[in-house]
PDB file of C-alpha atoms in Angstrom:
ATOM      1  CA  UNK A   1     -18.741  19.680 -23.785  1.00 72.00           C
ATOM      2  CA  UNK A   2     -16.912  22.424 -22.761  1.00 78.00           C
ATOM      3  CA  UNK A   3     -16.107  20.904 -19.240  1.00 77.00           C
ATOM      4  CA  UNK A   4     -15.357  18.201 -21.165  1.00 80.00           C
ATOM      5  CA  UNK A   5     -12.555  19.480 -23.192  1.00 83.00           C
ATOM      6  CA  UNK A   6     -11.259  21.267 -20.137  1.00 80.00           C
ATOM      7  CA  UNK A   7     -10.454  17.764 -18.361  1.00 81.00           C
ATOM      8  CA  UNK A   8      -8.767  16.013 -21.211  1.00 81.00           C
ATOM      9  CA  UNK A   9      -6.665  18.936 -21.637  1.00 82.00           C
ATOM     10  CA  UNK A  10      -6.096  19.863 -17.755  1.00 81.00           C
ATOM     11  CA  UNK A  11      -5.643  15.687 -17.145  1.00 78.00           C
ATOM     12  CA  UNK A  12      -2.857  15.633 -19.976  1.00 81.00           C
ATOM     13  CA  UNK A  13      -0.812  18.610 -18.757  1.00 80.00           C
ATOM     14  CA  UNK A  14      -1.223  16.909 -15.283  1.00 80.00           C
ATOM     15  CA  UNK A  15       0.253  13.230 -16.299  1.00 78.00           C
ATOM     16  CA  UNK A  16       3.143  15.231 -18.156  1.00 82.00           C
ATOM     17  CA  UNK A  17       4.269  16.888 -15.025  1.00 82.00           C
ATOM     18  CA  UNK A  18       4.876  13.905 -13.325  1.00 79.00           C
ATOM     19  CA  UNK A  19       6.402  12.469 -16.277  1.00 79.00           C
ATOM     20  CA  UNK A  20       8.825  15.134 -16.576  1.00 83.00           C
ATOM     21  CA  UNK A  21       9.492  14.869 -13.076  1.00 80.00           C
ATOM     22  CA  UNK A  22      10.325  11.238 -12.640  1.00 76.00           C
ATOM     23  CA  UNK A  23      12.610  11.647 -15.981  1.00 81.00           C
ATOM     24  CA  UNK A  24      14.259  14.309 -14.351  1.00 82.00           C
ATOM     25  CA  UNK A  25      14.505  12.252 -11.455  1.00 77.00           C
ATOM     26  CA  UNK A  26      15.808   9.139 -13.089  1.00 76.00           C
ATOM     27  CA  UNK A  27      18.387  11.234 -14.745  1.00 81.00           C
ATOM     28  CA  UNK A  28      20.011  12.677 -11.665  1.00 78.00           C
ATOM     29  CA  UNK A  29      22.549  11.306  -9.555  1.00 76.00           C
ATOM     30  CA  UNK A  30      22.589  13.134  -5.982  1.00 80.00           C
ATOM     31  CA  UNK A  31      19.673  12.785  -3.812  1.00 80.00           C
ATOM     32  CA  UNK A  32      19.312  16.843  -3.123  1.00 84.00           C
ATOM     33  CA  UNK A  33      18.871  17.108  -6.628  1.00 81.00           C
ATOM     34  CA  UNK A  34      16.116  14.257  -6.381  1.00 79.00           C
ATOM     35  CA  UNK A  35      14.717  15.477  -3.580  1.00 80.00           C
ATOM     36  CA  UNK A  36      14.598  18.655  -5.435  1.00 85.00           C
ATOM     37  CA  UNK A  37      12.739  17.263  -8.652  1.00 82.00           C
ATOM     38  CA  UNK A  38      10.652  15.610  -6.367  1.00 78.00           C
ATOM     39  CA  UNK A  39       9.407  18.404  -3.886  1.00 82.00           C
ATOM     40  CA  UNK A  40       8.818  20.824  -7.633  1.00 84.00           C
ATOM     41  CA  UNK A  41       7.253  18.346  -8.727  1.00 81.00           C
ATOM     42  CA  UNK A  42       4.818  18.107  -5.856  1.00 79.00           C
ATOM     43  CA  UNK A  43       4.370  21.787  -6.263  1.00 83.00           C
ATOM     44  CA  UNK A  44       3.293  21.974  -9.753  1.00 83.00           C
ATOM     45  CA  UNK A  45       0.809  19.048  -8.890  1.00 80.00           C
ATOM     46  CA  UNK A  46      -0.691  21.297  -6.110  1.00 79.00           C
ATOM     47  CA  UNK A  47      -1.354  23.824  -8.012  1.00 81.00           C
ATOM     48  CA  UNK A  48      -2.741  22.084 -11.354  1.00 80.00           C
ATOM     49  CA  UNK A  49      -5.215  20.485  -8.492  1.00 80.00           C
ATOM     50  CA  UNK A  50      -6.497  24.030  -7.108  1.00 79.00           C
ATOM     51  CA  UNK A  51      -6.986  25.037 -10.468  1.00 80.00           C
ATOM     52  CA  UNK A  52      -9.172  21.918 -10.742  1.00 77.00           C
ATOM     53  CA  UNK A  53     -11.107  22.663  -7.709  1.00 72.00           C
ATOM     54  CA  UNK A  54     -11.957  25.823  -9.075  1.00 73.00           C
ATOM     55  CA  UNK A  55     -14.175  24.002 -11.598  1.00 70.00           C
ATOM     56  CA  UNK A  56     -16.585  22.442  -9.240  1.00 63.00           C
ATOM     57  CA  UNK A  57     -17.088  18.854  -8.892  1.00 66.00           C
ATOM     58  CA  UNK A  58     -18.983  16.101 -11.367  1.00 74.00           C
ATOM     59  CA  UNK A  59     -19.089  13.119 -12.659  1.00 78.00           C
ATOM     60  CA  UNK A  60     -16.485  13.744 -15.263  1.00 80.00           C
ATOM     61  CA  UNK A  61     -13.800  14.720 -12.781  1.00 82.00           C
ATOM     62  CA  UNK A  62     -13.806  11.050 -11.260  1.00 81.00           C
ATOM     63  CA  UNK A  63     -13.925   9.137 -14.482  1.00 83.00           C
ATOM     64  CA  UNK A  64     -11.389  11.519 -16.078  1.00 81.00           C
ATOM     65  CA  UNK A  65      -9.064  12.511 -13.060  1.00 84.00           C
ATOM     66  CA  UNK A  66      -9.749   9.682 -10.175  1.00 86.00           C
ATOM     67  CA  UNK A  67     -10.226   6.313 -12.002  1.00 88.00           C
ATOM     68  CA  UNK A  68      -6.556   6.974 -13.733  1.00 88.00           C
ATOM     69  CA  UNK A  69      -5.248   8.148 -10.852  1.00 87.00           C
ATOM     70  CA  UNK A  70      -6.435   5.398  -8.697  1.00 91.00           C
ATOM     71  CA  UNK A  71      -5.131   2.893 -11.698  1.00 91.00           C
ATOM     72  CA  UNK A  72      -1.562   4.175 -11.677  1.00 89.00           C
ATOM     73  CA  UNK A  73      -1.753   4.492  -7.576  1.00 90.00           C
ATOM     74  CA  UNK A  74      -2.989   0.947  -7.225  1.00 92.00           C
ATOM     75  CA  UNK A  75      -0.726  -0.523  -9.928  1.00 90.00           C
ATOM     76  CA  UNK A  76       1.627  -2.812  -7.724  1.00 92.00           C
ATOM     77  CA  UNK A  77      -1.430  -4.710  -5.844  1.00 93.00           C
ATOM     78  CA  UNK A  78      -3.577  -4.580  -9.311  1.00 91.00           C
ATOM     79  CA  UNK A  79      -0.617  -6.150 -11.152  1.00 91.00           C
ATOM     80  CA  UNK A  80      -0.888  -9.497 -10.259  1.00 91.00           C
ATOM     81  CA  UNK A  81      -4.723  -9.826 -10.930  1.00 91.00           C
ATOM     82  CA  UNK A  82      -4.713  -7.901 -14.052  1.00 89.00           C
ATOM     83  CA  UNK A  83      -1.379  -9.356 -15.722  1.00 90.00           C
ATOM     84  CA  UNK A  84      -2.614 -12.729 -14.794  1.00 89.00           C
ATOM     85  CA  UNK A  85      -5.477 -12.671 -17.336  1.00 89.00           C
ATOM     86  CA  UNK A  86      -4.978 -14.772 -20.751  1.00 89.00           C
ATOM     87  CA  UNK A  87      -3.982 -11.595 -22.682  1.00 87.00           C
ATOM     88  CA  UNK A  88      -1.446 -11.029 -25.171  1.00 87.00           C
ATOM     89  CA  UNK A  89      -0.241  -8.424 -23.352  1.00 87.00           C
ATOM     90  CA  UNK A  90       0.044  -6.663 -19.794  1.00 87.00           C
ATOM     91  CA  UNK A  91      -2.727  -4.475 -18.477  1.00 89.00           C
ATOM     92  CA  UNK A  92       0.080  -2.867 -16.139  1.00 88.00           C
ATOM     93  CA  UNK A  93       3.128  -2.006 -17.778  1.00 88.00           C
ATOM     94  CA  UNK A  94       6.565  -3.084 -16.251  1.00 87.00           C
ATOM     95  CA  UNK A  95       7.136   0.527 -15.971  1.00 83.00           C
ATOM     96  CA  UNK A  96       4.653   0.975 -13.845  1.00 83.00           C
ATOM     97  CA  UNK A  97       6.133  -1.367 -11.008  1.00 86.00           C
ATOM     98  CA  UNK A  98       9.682  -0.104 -10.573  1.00 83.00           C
ATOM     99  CA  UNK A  99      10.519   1.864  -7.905  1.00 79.00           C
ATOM    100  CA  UNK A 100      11.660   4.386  -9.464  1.00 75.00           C
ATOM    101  CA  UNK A 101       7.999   4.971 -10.328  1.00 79.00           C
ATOM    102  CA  UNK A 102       7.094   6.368  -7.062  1.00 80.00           C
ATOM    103  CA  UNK A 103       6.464   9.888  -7.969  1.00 77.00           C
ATOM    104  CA  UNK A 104       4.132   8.563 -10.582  1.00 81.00           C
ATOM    105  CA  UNK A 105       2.483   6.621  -8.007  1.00 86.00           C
ATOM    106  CA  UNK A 106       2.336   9.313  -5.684  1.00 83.00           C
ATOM    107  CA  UNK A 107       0.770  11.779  -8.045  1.00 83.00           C
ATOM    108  CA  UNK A 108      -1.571   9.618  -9.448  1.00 86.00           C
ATOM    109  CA  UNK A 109      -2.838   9.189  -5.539  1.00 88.00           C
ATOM    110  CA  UNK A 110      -2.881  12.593  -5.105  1.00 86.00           C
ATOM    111  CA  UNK A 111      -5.121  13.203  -7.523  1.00 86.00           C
ATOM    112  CA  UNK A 112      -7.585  10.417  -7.274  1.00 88.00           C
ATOM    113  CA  UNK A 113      -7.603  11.509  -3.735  1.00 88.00           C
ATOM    114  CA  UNK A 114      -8.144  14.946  -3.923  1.00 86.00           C
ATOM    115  CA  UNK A 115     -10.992  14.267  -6.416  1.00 86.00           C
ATOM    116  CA  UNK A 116     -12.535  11.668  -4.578  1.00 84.00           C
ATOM    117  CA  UNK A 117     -12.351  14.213  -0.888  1.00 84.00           C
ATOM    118  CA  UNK A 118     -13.921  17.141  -3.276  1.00 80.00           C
ATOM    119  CA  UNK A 119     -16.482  14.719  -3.999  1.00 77.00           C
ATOM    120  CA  UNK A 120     -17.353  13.478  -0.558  1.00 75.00           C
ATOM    121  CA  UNK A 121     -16.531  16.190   2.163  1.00 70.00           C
ATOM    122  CA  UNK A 122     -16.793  19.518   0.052  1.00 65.00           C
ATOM    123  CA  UNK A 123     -19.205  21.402  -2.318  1.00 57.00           C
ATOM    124  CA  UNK A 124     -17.555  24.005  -4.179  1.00 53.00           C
ATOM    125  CA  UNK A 125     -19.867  26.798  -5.897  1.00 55.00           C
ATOM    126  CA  UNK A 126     -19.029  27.706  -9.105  1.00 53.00           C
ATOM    127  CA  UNK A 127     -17.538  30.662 -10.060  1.00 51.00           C
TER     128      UNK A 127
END
């Protein structure tokens, strides 16, 4: 439960990085400043993912950390399938597909990926 707990907290603090970063980034005008945003932003991501590794891996991590990750990653190909279903509403948000969504994009594949390598190529002992 604990674990638990840990990953819905650690997994919000992650999304609202990128967030901040890609409101940041919308707001500015010059591209060193974007660039800027951008390469923080990456930084701060890097480091909320070694804290994660420090955890170990399970089953919670992919359904918590990858699964999102691989949603908001994937959302420009998943768009068309998913907003094409007789809903009242879209599955993937508008949002989502602009291109100044990138760095959302991009974090969201970070993560899924680094979870999903953890998973497959390492084994990290708790400590």
């Amino acid at each position: 439960m604990q674990l638990l707990l840990r990953l819905l907290i650690w997994d919000a603090l992650f999304c609202l990085v990128p967030t901040v970063g890609h409101a940041a980034s919308a707001a500015l005008t010059t591209s060193t400043a974007d660039t800027t945003v951008t390469l923080l932003t990456c930084a701060v991501c890097g480091a909320f993912l070694a804290q994660l590794a420090r955890w170990g891996s399970s089953w919670m991590e992919v359904v918590l950390v990858a699964l999102p990750g691989l949603y908001v990653a994937l959302a420009p190909f998943l768009a068309p399938l998913l907003n094409g279903l007789p809903l009242s509403f879209d599955l993937v948000p508008a949002a989502l597909l602009t291109a100044r969504a990138a760095s959302l994009r991009t974090a969201g594949a970070l993560a899924a990926g680094f979870v999903l390598w953890q998973h497959v190529f390492i084994s990290i002992p708790r400590r």
